Short mmCIF file of C-alpha atoms in Angstrom, two decimals:
data_model
loop_
_atom_site.label_atom_id
_atom_site.label_comp_id
_atom_site.label_asym_id
_atom_site.label_seq_id
_atom_site.Cartn_x
_atom_site.Cartn_y
_atom_site.Cartn_z
CA MET S 1 -20.87 0.75 -131.77
CA VAL S 2 -17.79 -1.23 -130.99
CA GLU S 3 -17.37 -3.74 -128.14
CA TYR S 4 -14.20 -3.58 -126.10
CA HIS S 5 -12.63 -6.01 -123.63
CA LEU S 6 -10.17 -4.03 -121.69
CA THR S 7 -7.78 -4.91 -118.93
CA THR S 8 -6.51 -2.57 -116.30
CA PRO S 9 -4.38 -0.51 -115.96
CA ILE S 10 -5.92 1.21 -118.85
CA SER S 11 -3.87 3.41 -120.91
CA GLU S 12 -4.92 7.10 -121.91
CA ALA S 13 -4.48 5.92 -125.76
CA ASP S 14 -7.03 3.04 -125.21
CA ALA S 15 -9.37 5.36 -123.33
CA ARG S 16 -9.26 7.89 -125.94
CA LYS S 17 -10.38 5.26 -128.50
CA LEU S 18 -13.66 4.89 -126.76
CA GLN S 19 -16.82 6.64 -128.43
CA VAL S 20 -20.34 7.22 -127.01
CA GLY S 21 -22.30 4.22 -127.73
CA ASP S 22 -19.49 1.67 -127.22
CA ILE S 23 -19.77 -1.22 -125.01
CA VAL S 24 -16.84 -2.23 -122.47
CA TYR S 25 -16.23 -5.09 -120.38
CA VAL S 26 -13.33 -4.71 -117.82
CA THR S 27 -11.10 -7.29 -116.41
CA GLY S 28 -8.22 -6.51 -113.83
CA GLU S 29 -7.08 -5.35 -110.56
CA HIS S 30 -7.49 -1.65 -110.71
CA VAL S 31 -11.10 -1.49 -109.80
CA TYR S 32 -12.28 0.65 -106.99
CA THR S 33 -15.65 1.68 -105.69
CA ALA S 34 -15.88 5.42 -104.67
CA ARG S 35 -18.83 7.34 -103.58
CA ASP S 36 -18.96 10.94 -102.18
CA GLU S 37 -16.84 10.37 -99.02
CA ALA S 38 -14.16 8.24 -100.62
CA HIS S 39 -13.91 10.89 -103.50
CA GLU S 40 -13.54 13.71 -100.89
CA ARG S 41 -10.87 11.84 -98.88
CA ALA S 42 -8.90 10.89 -101.85
CA LEU S 43 -8.73 14.63 -102.85
CA HIS S 44 -7.88 15.55 -99.20
CA LEU S 45 -5.03 13.18 -99.18
CA PHE S 46 -3.58 14.70 -102.42
CA GLU S 47 -3.66 18.12 -100.86
CA LYS S 48 -1.76 16.84 -97.84
CA GLY S 49 0.88 15.28 -100.09
CA GLU S 50 -0.29 11.75 -98.96
CA MET S 51 -0.53 8.69 -100.83
CA PRO S 52 -3.93 6.94 -100.99
CA PRO S 53 -3.77 3.22 -100.37
CA VAL S 54 -4.13 2.12 -103.85
CA ASP S 55 -3.06 3.39 -107.32
CA PHE S 56 -5.73 5.17 -109.20
CA GLU S 57 -3.76 5.61 -112.57
CA GLY S 58 -5.49 3.76 -115.13
CA SER S 59 -8.06 2.82 -112.94
CA VAL S 60 -11.89 2.05 -112.99
CA ILE S 61 -13.92 4.08 -110.51
CA TYR S 62 -17.40 2.64 -109.61
CA HIS S 63 -19.88 4.72 -108.19
CA VAL S 64 -21.53 2.14 -105.83
CA GLY S 65 -22.43 1.28 -102.29
CA PRO S 66 -22.32 -2.49 -102.46
CA VAL S 67 -23.94 -5.11 -100.27
CA ALA S 68 -21.11 -7.38 -99.13
CA TRP S 69 -20.51 -9.96 -96.54
CA GLN S 70 -17.73 -11.86 -94.97
CA LYS S 71 -17.65 -15.55 -95.26
CA ASP S 72 -14.69 -17.65 -93.93
CA GLY S 73 -12.85 -14.30 -92.99
CA LYS S 74 -13.08 -13.27 -96.77
CA TRP S 75 -15.26 -10.47 -98.08
CA LYS S 76 -17.49 -11.06 -100.87
CA ILE S 77 -19.59 -8.52 -103.12
CA VAL S 78 -23.24 -9.86 -102.94
CA SER S 79 -25.04 -7.10 -104.86
CA ALA S 80 -23.44 -3.88 -106.29
CA GLY S 81 -25.50 -1.72 -108.89
CA PRO S 82 -24.51 1.69 -109.68
CA THR S 83 -25.58 4.70 -107.66
CA THR S 84 -26.70 8.19 -108.98
CA SER S 85 -23.43 9.51 -110.34
CA ILE S 86 -24.49 13.38 -110.34
CA ARG S 87 -23.78 13.70 -106.67
CA MET S 88 -19.93 13.05 -107.43
CA GLU S 89 -19.99 15.96 -109.90
CA LEU S 90 -18.50 18.02 -107.01
CA PHE S 91 -15.46 16.07 -107.01
CA GLU S 92 -15.05 14.05 -110.24
CA ASP S 93 -13.18 16.77 -112.38
CA GLU S 94 -10.39 17.28 -109.61
CA PHE S 95 -10.14 13.46 -109.06
CA LEU S 96 -9.67 12.75 -112.73
CA ARG S 97 -7.01 15.35 -113.08
CA LYS S 98 -4.99 14.54 -109.86
CA TYR S 99 -5.32 10.62 -110.44
CA ASN S 100 -5.79 9.75 -113.96
CA ALA S 101 -8.58 7.28 -113.61
CA ARG S 102 -9.74 6.24 -117.21
CA ILE S 103 -13.13 4.95 -116.61
CA ILE S 104 -15.94 6.16 -114.31
CA VAL S 105 -18.84 3.97 -113.92
CA GLY S 106 -22.28 5.01 -112.55
CA LYS S 107 -25.59 5.69 -113.43
CA GLY S 108 -27.64 8.78 -114.78
CA GLY S 109 -24.63 10.56 -116.47
CA MET S 110 -22.54 13.63 -115.21
CA GLY S 111 -22.27 17.39 -115.80
CA ALA S 112 -20.23 19.80 -117.80
CA LYS S 113 -17.46 19.92 -115.21
CA THR S 114 -16.61 16.18 -115.60
CA LEU S 115 -17.18 16.17 -119.56
CA GLU S 116 -14.50 18.76 -119.64
CA ALA S 117 -12.12 16.83 -117.33
CA LEU S 118 -12.65 13.54 -119.36
CA LYS S 119 -11.56 15.53 -122.51
CA GLU S 120 -8.51 16.97 -120.78
CA VAL S 121 -7.41 13.92 -119.15
CA GLY S 122 -8.25 11.20 -121.61
CA ALA S 123 -11.03 9.28 -119.83
CA VAL S 124 -14.66 8.09 -120.15
CA TYR S 125 -17.92 7.88 -118.17
CA CYS S 126 -19.77 4.49 -118.43
CA SER S 127 -23.17 3.84 -117.69
CA TYR S 128 -24.07 0.69 -115.83
CA THR S 129 -27.76 -0.53 -115.89
CA GLY S 130 -29.25 0.86 -112.67
CA GLY S 131 -30.38 -2.00 -110.19
CA CYS S 132 -28.36 -4.73 -111.75
CA GLY S 133 -26.77 -5.44 -108.48
CA ALA S 134 -26.56 -9.32 -108.88
CA LEU S 135 -25.20 -8.93 -112.45
CA ALA S 136 -22.46 -6.42 -111.42
CA ALA S 137 -21.41 -8.67 -108.46
CA LYS S 138 -20.77 -11.57 -110.82
CA GLY S 139 -18.02 -9.41 -112.75
CA LEU S 140 -16.85 -7.97 -109.44
CA LYS S 141 -14.77 -11.46 -108.83
CA GLU S 142 -12.75 -10.85 -105.66
CA VAL S 143 -12.43 -8.23 -102.83
CA ARG S 144 -8.72 -7.66 -102.45
CA ALA S 145 -8.99 -4.98 -99.75
CA TYR S 146 -11.72 -3.03 -97.83
CA GLU S 147 -10.02 0.21 -97.20
CA TRP S 148 -11.39 3.37 -95.32
CA GLN S 149 -13.76 1.09 -93.39
CA ASP S 150 -14.59 3.95 -90.93
CA LEU S 151 -16.67 5.39 -93.91
CA GLY S 152 -19.03 2.62 -93.44
CA MET S 153 -19.90 -0.33 -95.86
CA PRO S 154 -21.38 1.83 -98.76
CA GLU S 155 -18.87 4.64 -98.69
CA ALA S 156 -15.67 2.66 -98.23
CA LEU S 157 -12.95 2.19 -100.93
CA TRP S 158 -13.40 -1.60 -102.05
CA VAL S 159 -10.55 -2.79 -103.95
CA ILE S 160 -11.58 -5.16 -106.48
CA THR S 161 -10.47 -7.73 -109.15
CA ALA S 162 -12.81 -7.59 -111.95
CA GLU S 163 -13.47 -10.31 -114.57
CA GLU S 164 -15.59 -9.31 -117.63
CA PHE S 165 -17.28 -6.78 -115.58
CA GLY S 166 -20.01 -5.00 -117.80
CA PRO S 167 -21.79 -4.40 -120.12
CA LEU S 168 -20.48 -0.76 -119.57
CA LEU S 169 -22.01 1.61 -121.98
CA VAL S 170 -19.95 4.57 -122.89
CA THR S 171 -22.17 7.70 -122.38
CA MET S 172 -19.53 10.47 -122.15
CA ASP S 173 -16.26 10.31 -124.02
CA SER S 174 -12.93 12.13 -124.26
CA HIS S 175 -14.30 13.93 -127.31
CA GLY S 176 -16.70 16.09 -125.64
CA ASN S 177 -19.78 13.80 -126.57
CA SER S 178 -22.49 13.19 -123.89
CA MET S 179 -25.43 10.81 -124.59
CA HIS S 180 -27.27 12.45 -121.51
CA ASP S 181 -27.08 15.80 -122.88
CA GLU S 182 -28.22 14.36 -126.44
CA MET S 183 -31.13 12.68 -124.51
CA ASP S 184 -32.15 15.96 -122.97
CA LYS S 185 -32.26 17.75 -126.33
CA ARG S 186 -34.04 14.73 -128.14
CA VAL S 187 -36.70 14.56 -125.27
CA ALA S 188 -37.13 18.43 -125.43
CA GLU S 189 -37.78 18.37 -129.18
CA ARG S 190 -40.63 15.65 -128.44
CA LYS S 191 -42.37 17.58 -125.82
CA ALA S 192 -45.09 19.23 -128.14
CA ASP S 193 -45.89 15.52 -129.26
CA VAL S 194 -46.15 14.23 -125.78
CA TYR S 195 -48.21 17.12 -124.72
CA ALA S 196 -50.55 16.60 -127.61
CA ILE S 197 -51.48 13.03 -126.40
CA ILE S 198 -52.78 14.73 -123.13
CA GLY S 199 -54.75 17.25 -125.01
CA ILE S 200 -52.16 20.10 -124.56
CA GLU S 201 -51.78 22.43 -127.66
CA MET U 1 -58.26 -10.65 -78.01
CA ASN U 2 -56.97 -12.30 -74.77
CA SER U 3 -53.54 -14.02 -74.86
CA THR U 4 -55.17 -17.43 -73.80
CA SER U 5 -57.59 -17.67 -76.66
CA ARG U 6 -55.06 -17.98 -79.41
CA TRP U 7 -54.21 -21.32 -78.17
CA THR U 8 -57.74 -22.71 -78.52
CA THR U 9 -57.85 -23.16 -82.33
CA LYS U 10 -57.79 -26.69 -83.47
CA ALA U 11 -54.66 -26.10 -85.54
CA ASP U 12 -52.67 -24.82 -82.72
CA VAL U 13 -53.53 -27.60 -80.40
CA ASP U 14 -52.60 -30.35 -82.93
CA ILE U 15 -49.15 -29.10 -84.31
CA MET U 16 -48.43 -26.46 -81.67
CA LYS U 17 -47.39 -23.63 -84.07
CA ASP U 18 -46.10 -20.65 -82.17
CA PRO U 19 -48.04 -17.61 -83.63
CA ALA U 20 -45.01 -15.35 -83.18
CA ASP U 21 -42.71 -17.84 -85.10
CA VAL U 22 -44.97 -18.41 -87.96
CA LEU U 23 -45.50 -14.48 -88.48
CA GLN U 24 -41.83 -13.83 -88.12
CA ASP U 25 -40.96 -16.42 -90.35
CA THR U 26 -43.46 -15.13 -92.92
CA VAL U 27 -42.21 -11.62 -92.70
CA PHE U 28 -38.48 -13.03 -93.41
CA ARG U 29 -39.62 -15.27 -96.50
CA LEU U 30 -41.65 -12.18 -97.82
CA LEU U 31 -38.44 -10.03 -97.63
CA LYS U 32 -36.37 -12.52 -99.08
CA MET U 33 -38.59 -13.34 -102.05
CA ALA U 34 -39.11 -9.56 -102.63
CA ALA U 35 -35.36 -8.82 -102.60
CA THR U 36 -34.64 -11.69 -104.70
CA LYS U 37 -37.39 -12.39 -107.21
CA LEU U 38 -39.80 -10.05 -109.17
CA PRO U 39 -43.45 -10.77 -109.10
CA LYS U 40 -44.24 -12.47 -112.60
CA ASP U 41 -46.31 -9.67 -113.94
CA VAL U 42 -43.20 -7.24 -113.81
CA GLU U 43 -40.74 -9.87 -115.07
CA ASP U 44 -43.04 -10.61 -118.08
CA ALA U 45 -43.30 -6.91 -118.79
CA LEU U 46 -39.76 -6.54 -118.77
CA ARG U 47 -39.32 -9.42 -121.27
CA THR U 48 -42.01 -8.07 -123.56
CA ALA U 49 -40.22 -4.69 -123.62
CA TYR U 50 -37.06 -6.27 -124.43
CA GLU U 51 -38.96 -7.83 -127.51
CA ASN U 52 -40.58 -4.87 -128.63
CA GLU U 53 -37.47 -2.50 -128.35
CA ASP U 54 -35.41 -1.90 -131.65
CA ASN U 55 -33.11 0.82 -130.00
CA GLU U 56 -29.90 -1.02 -129.71
CA THR U 57 -29.02 0.72 -126.38
CA ALA U 58 -32.42 -0.04 -124.95
CA LYS U 59 -31.85 -3.59 -125.68
CA THR U 60 -28.70 -3.68 -123.86
CA GLN U 61 -30.13 -2.16 -121.00
CA LEU U 62 -33.27 -4.47 -120.74
CA GLY U 63 -31.08 -7.39 -121.59
CA ALA U 64 -28.68 -6.76 -118.62
CA ILE U 65 -31.79 -6.33 -116.39
CA ILE U 66 -33.32 -9.73 -117.63
CA GLU U 67 -29.82 -11.15 -117.04
CA ASN U 68 -29.66 -9.73 -113.58
CA ILE U 69 -33.04 -11.05 -112.60
CA GLY U 70 -31.84 -14.67 -113.74
CA ILE U 71 -28.70 -14.28 -111.50
CA ALA U 72 -30.79 -13.11 -108.40
CA ASP U 73 -33.58 -15.67 -108.99
CA GLY U 74 -34.73 -16.13 -105.27
CA GLY U 75 -31.10 -16.43 -103.93
CA ILE U 76 -29.36 -12.87 -103.95
CA PRO U 77 -30.80 -9.29 -103.95
CA MET U 78 -31.49 -8.23 -107.42
CA CYS U 79 -30.40 -4.65 -106.54
CA GLN U 80 -28.03 -3.44 -103.81
CA ASP U 81 -30.57 -0.89 -102.62
CA THR U 82 -32.66 -3.28 -100.83
CA GLY U 83 -35.09 -0.36 -99.84
CA ILE U 84 -36.60 1.09 -96.78
CA MET U 85 -38.90 -1.34 -95.20
CA ILE U 86 -42.42 -0.73 -95.75
CA PHE U 87 -45.33 -3.06 -95.34
CA TYR U 88 -49.04 -3.14 -95.78
CA ALA U 89 -51.19 -5.15 -93.34
CA LYS U 90 -54.95 -5.93 -94.05
CA VAL U 91 -55.91 -7.44 -90.93
CA GLY U 92 -59.37 -9.04 -90.30
CA TYR U 93 -61.25 -7.93 -87.14
CA ASP U 94 -61.25 -11.44 -85.90
CA PHE U 95 -57.60 -12.42 -86.82
CA PRO U 96 -56.43 -13.80 -83.28
CA PHE U 97 -52.67 -12.59 -83.40
CA MET U 98 -53.20 -8.78 -84.28
CA ASP U 99 -50.89 -7.84 -81.32
CA GLU U 100 -48.06 -10.15 -82.39
CA ILE U 101 -47.67 -8.35 -85.86
CA ARG U 102 -45.50 -5.39 -85.15
CA THR U 103 -42.90 -7.37 -83.30
CA ALA U 104 -42.80 -10.12 -85.92
CA VAL U 105 -42.36 -7.55 -88.78
CA GLU U 106 -39.58 -6.04 -86.76
CA ASN U 107 -37.88 -9.46 -85.92
CA GLY U 108 -38.42 -10.73 -89.45
CA THR U 109 -36.90 -7.54 -90.77
CA ARG U 110 -33.65 -7.87 -88.52
CA LYS U 111 -33.39 -11.54 -89.54
CA ALA U 112 -33.66 -10.92 -93.22
CA THR U 113 -31.14 -7.97 -93.08
CA ALA U 114 -28.60 -10.30 -91.56
CA GLU U 115 -29.42 -13.44 -93.63
CA VAL U 116 -30.65 -12.53 -97.10
CA PRO U 117 -28.49 -10.14 -96.61
CA LEU U 118 -30.16 -6.73 -97.10
CA ARG U 119 -28.45 -3.58 -97.03
CA PRO U 120 -28.91 -1.55 -93.87
CA ASN U 121 -31.07 1.45 -95.03
CA ALA U 122 -32.40 2.99 -91.71
CA VAL U 123 -30.60 6.30 -91.16
CA ASN U 124 -31.62 8.65 -88.27
CA PRO U 125 -32.59 12.02 -89.92
CA ILE U 126 -31.94 14.00 -86.83
CA VAL U 127 -28.69 12.73 -85.26
CA GLY U 128 -27.31 10.72 -88.11
CA GLY U 129 -26.04 7.15 -87.91
CA ASN U 130 -27.52 3.89 -89.57
CA SER U 131 -29.13 1.50 -87.38
CA GLY U 132 -27.64 -1.33 -88.88
CA ASP U 133 -30.55 -3.61 -89.11
CA ASN U 134 -33.22 -1.56 -90.90
CA THR U 135 -35.22 -0.84 -88.01
CA GLY U 136 -35.70 2.07 -85.85
CA ARG U 137 -38.26 4.97 -85.15
CA LYS U 138 -41.25 4.04 -87.17
CA ILE U 139 -39.44 1.84 -89.38
CA PRO U 140 -40.42 -0.71 -90.69
CA TRP U 141 -43.49 1.46 -91.59
CA ILE U 142 -46.75 -0.46 -91.48
CA ASN U 143 -49.87 0.67 -93.44
CA TRP U 144 -52.80 -0.69 -91.32
CA GLU U 145 -56.15 -1.54 -92.76
CA LEU U 146 -58.96 -3.27 -90.95
CA VAL U 147 -61.25 -5.49 -92.83
CA PRO U 148 -64.08 -8.01 -92.14
CA GLY U 149 -62.70 -11.74 -91.62
CA ASP U 150 -60.24 -13.49 -89.39
CA SER U 151 -57.01 -13.77 -91.59
CA LEU U 152 -54.13 -11.43 -92.28
CA GLU U 153 -53.03 -10.22 -95.54
CA ILE U 154 -49.49 -8.96 -95.39
CA THR U 155 -47.36 -7.43 -98.17
CA ALA U 156 -43.53 -6.51 -97.98
CA PHE U 157 -42.86 -3.60 -100.05
CA PRO U 158 -39.26 -2.47 -99.65
CA LYS U 159 -38.85 0.72 -101.67
CA GLY U 160 -35.79 2.02 -103.48
CA GLY U 161 -34.28 5.45 -102.85
CA GLY U 162 -33.60 6.68 -106.20
CA SER U 163 -37.06 6.27 -107.57
CA GLU U 164 -38.65 7.64 -104.13
CA ASN U 165 -36.50 10.55 -104.62
CA VAL U 166 -38.55 11.74 -107.78
CA SER U 167 -41.97 11.03 -106.26
CA ILE U 168 -44.06 14.36 -105.69
CA VAL U 169 -47.22 15.80 -104.39
CA GLY U 170 -48.66 18.75 -106.37
CA MET U 171 -51.23 21.01 -104.81
CA LEU U 172 -53.04 22.17 -108.00
CA LYS U 173 -55.60 24.78 -108.58
CA PRO U 174 -58.81 22.96 -109.39
CA GLY U 175 -59.29 25.18 -112.54
CA VAL U 176 -56.37 23.41 -114.15
CA GLY U 177 -58.62 20.15 -114.38
CA LEU U 178 -57.49 16.60 -115.43
CA THR U 179 -55.34 18.22 -118.13
CA GLY U 180 -53.24 19.93 -115.42
CA VAL U 181 -53.02 16.65 -113.61
CA LYS U 182 -51.61 14.88 -116.59
CA LYS U 183 -49.05 17.66 -117.19
CA LEU U 184 -47.97 17.34 -113.62
CA VAL U 185 -47.10 13.72 -114.14
CA VAL U 186 -45.65 14.18 -117.65
CA ASP U 187 -43.44 17.05 -116.76
CA ASN U 188 -42.07 15.26 -113.70
CA ALA U 189 -41.01 12.31 -115.80
CA MET U 190 -39.38 14.61 -118.41
CA ARG U 191 -37.62 16.15 -115.47
CA TYR U 192 -36.23 13.13 -113.88
CA MET U 193 -35.53 11.25 -117.14
CA GLY U 194 -33.95 7.72 -116.43
CA LYS U 195 -32.79 8.70 -112.92
CA ALA U 196 -35.49 6.62 -111.33
CA CYS U 197 -33.84 3.48 -113.01
CA ALA U 198 -36.65 3.36 -116.12
CA PRO U 199 -38.59 1.69 -117.16
CA ASN U 200 -40.83 2.91 -114.29
CA ILE U 201 -44.25 2.15 -112.83
CA ILE U 202 -46.12 5.37 -111.91
CA GLY U 203 -48.59 5.62 -109.36
CA ILE U 204 -51.12 8.50 -109.21
CA GLY U 205 -53.40 9.65 -106.53
CA ILE U 206 -55.87 12.38 -107.11
CA GLY U 207 -57.97 14.24 -104.50
CA GLY U 208 -58.26 13.61 -100.68
CA GLY U 209 -55.66 15.91 -99.58
CA ALA U 210 -51.73 15.95 -99.79
CA ASP U 211 -51.20 12.97 -97.57
CA ILE U 212 -54.26 11.01 -98.91
CA ALA U 213 -53.08 11.65 -102.52
CA ILE U 214 -49.54 10.12 -102.12
CA LYS U 215 -50.90 7.32 -100.20
CA ILE U 216 -53.34 6.40 -102.77
CA ALA U 217 -50.50 7.06 -105.41
CA LYS U 218 -48.12 4.62 -103.65
CA GLU U 219 -50.83 2.04 -102.99
CA GLN U 220 -51.39 2.05 -106.86
CA LEU U 221 -47.73 0.63 -107.45
CA ARG U 222 -48.98 -2.82 -105.92
CA ARG U 223 -51.63 -3.32 -108.69
CA PRO U 224 -50.90 -6.01 -111.22
CA LEU U 225 -49.39 -4.46 -114.29
CA ASN U 226 -51.83 -5.84 -116.72
CA ASP U 227 -55.02 -4.51 -114.94
CA SER U 228 -56.86 -1.21 -115.41
CA HIS U 229 -58.93 0.84 -113.13
CA PRO U 230 -62.63 -0.27 -113.27
CA GLU U 231 -63.91 3.06 -113.86
CA HIS U 232 -63.72 3.93 -117.64
CA GLU U 233 -62.86 7.51 -117.24
CA VAL U 234 -59.95 6.55 -114.83
CA ALA U 235 -58.52 3.71 -116.93
CA GLN U 236 -58.53 6.39 -119.84
CA ILE U 237 -56.18 8.65 -117.90
CA GLU U 238 -53.97 5.88 -117.13
CA ASN U 239 -53.80 4.94 -120.98
CA GLU U 240 -53.28 8.52 -121.91
CA ILE U 241 -50.22 9.15 -119.53
CA PHE U 242 -48.83 5.69 -120.34
CA GLU U 243 -48.79 6.68 -124.03
CA ALA U 244 -47.57 10.25 -123.47
CA ILE U 245 -44.59 9.28 -121.22
CA ASN U 246 -43.55 6.52 -123.66
CA ALA U 247 -43.61 9.02 -126.48
CA THR U 248 -40.87 10.86 -124.65
CA GLY U 249 -38.38 8.39 -126.05
CA ILE U 250 -36.59 8.62 -122.56
CA GLY U 251 -36.34 4.78 -122.48
CA PRO U 252 -34.63 2.26 -120.14
CA MET U 253 -32.30 4.22 -117.90
CA GLY U 254 -33.13 7.15 -119.76
CA LEU U 255 -30.67 6.19 -122.68
CA GLY U 256 -33.49 6.25 -125.38
CA GLY U 257 -36.17 3.86 -126.27
CA LYS U 258 -39.60 3.09 -126.57
CA THR U 259 -40.13 1.77 -122.89
CA THR U 260 -39.95 4.45 -120.26
CA VAL U 261 -43.03 3.10 -118.22
CA LEU U 262 -44.40 -0.47 -117.75
CA GLY U 263 -47.41 0.74 -116.17
CA VAL U 264 -49.42 3.59 -115.09
CA LYS U 265 -52.04 3.28 -112.41
CA VAL U 266 -54.41 5.93 -111.15
CA ASP U 267 -57.12 6.16 -108.28
CA TYR U 268 -58.78 8.94 -106.63
CA ALA U 269 -60.69 10.21 -103.67
CA MET U 270 -63.27 13.07 -103.30
CA ARG U 271 -61.54 16.25 -103.06
CA HIS U 272 -62.19 19.70 -101.35
CA PRO U 273 -63.79 22.40 -103.40
CA ALA U 274 -60.64 24.51 -103.16
CA SER U 275 -57.95 21.57 -103.72
CA LEU U 276 -56.61 19.39 -106.32
CA PRO U 277 -54.06 17.49 -104.82
CA VAL U 278 -52.10 14.94 -106.90
CA GLY U 279 -49.67 12.46 -105.60
CA VAL U 280 -47.23 10.72 -107.91
CA ALA U 281 -45.37 7.85 -106.79
CA VAL U 282 -42.45 6.43 -108.92
CA GLN U 283 -41.27 3.02 -108.83
CA CYS U 284 -38.09 1.63 -110.54
CA TRP U 285 -38.02 -1.61 -112.71
CA ALA U 286 -37.11 -3.47 -109.51
CA ALA U 287 -40.64 -3.32 -108.37
CA ARG U 288 -40.33 -5.36 -105.27
CA ARG U 289 -43.51 -6.58 -103.73
CA SER U 290 -44.55 -9.85 -102.07
CA THR U 291 -47.78 -10.79 -100.24
CA ALA U 292 -48.83 -13.58 -98.22
CA VAL U 293 -52.10 -14.60 -96.32
CA ILE U 294 -52.04 -15.99 -92.97
CA THR U 295 -55.36 -17.75 -91.55
CA LYS U 296 -56.40 -17.65 -87.93
CA ASP U 297 -55.04 -21.37 -87.83
CA LEU U 298 -51.63 -19.91 -89.02
CA GLU U 299 -51.74 -21.56 -92.49
CA VAL U 300 -49.67 -19.37 -94.64
CA THR U 301 -50.38 -18.78 -98.55
CA TYR U 302 -47.86 -16.95 -100.65
CA LEU U 303 -49.82 -15.06 -103.42
CA THR U 304 -47.15 -13.18 -105.35
CA HIS U 305 -44.33 -15.82 -105.09
CA PRO U 306 -46.09 -19.13 -105.00
CA VAL U 307 -44.33 -21.84 -103.13
CA GLU U 308 -44.19 -25.30 -104.77
CA GLY U 309 -46.96 -27.69 -103.73
CA GLN U 310 -49.41 -24.98 -102.85
#
């Protein structure tokens, strides 16, 4: 396990160094929130040959629907823990291939399609501790823009400057390893022992 | 209760408290406390879990949770999913302001949504659209219970979506017995792994009927973590399921470790001879609940989150 402090934009070489089990803290301006609808819109724009409002190359894409509020005309993230990532499995592989994001952050892990795209593009998936909205907000220092507001607060594209945003745990890397798949296997192996405790032979 | 009699209590005459204001303010405070500070038993359990884990990943996850609790600390929501609004109202037959409760809960919820702030989480399932203030048809949901006495015990229980999504009701064949009940709960845990933001608390309701079983299950989530069921046989089921789920190694956030559940709570109702309903309610580590008692004289005592000086 290695601890990295990375600054965005993140290069493919840096992303490929990361291994399952590593801890990452991110600083920089290329940090964006995106849930189902933002992914869908970004892919749609690409198909139409239009540019999204931000540059996703080397970015950190955070699966989150934040609580934010406006004070003195400026938006501020109040609480922003991760949402369940598997919903974005529908879009993430294409998104990675088209936009070259380097770190996807969420909770619960993603599937085989995303794992394959991470390998191909040179990117990782990191798990952020579910429910840690207040801690995450501390690392999401500044809101520079609130794009795609028509999607509503949770689904919009929040453009963020991060400072030591983490700890992000690499749970899927660009070498085909997934801690989530590994956990499924380990728990399945323990099933007989677990059943024995409740009296099932 | 007619509307004039509420002004006849001595406390009201003395300090002219407006019951609507007191109730609404209490609801607001309960929601703010629930969203921003865990009850002590839950926080203690998370700290103990952190000490007990030797798995590095589990320690990182629990460490982040504990740091997060410290930052939230009564000021900002610990989790961005501030839940759907659920309340439990235990009302004394002689509590003089019963007709004020629903309006106070709604208004207190609107105020908390704007001022804590809470995420607007009330979506119309038929025509779509978010009401924007956490209220709407049947929400906040209030679980009513009438009891002897003249005070109101009210609990705010905002419930997150991730853990709710893995709650289930199983209508088992009675022949499978208690082993079948335990298997249902354990299999469910091994299916959702860490997706409900483990470590979890699991409430189990056995018997009654489909609705009764899940209602009992959810009520268990309000029990203090360090209690066990007064009936030995039930307490034993709690312990067995607790041991079994923690033996899976799922761990905090499903990333491995000893702590998958912080508590398993079981209760039951008599069942129909042909049915064995089992409700399984799952709670994330952010087990938000706060309770206050309001007397007929409008004195408020906060039980889960004591206010200094009380």
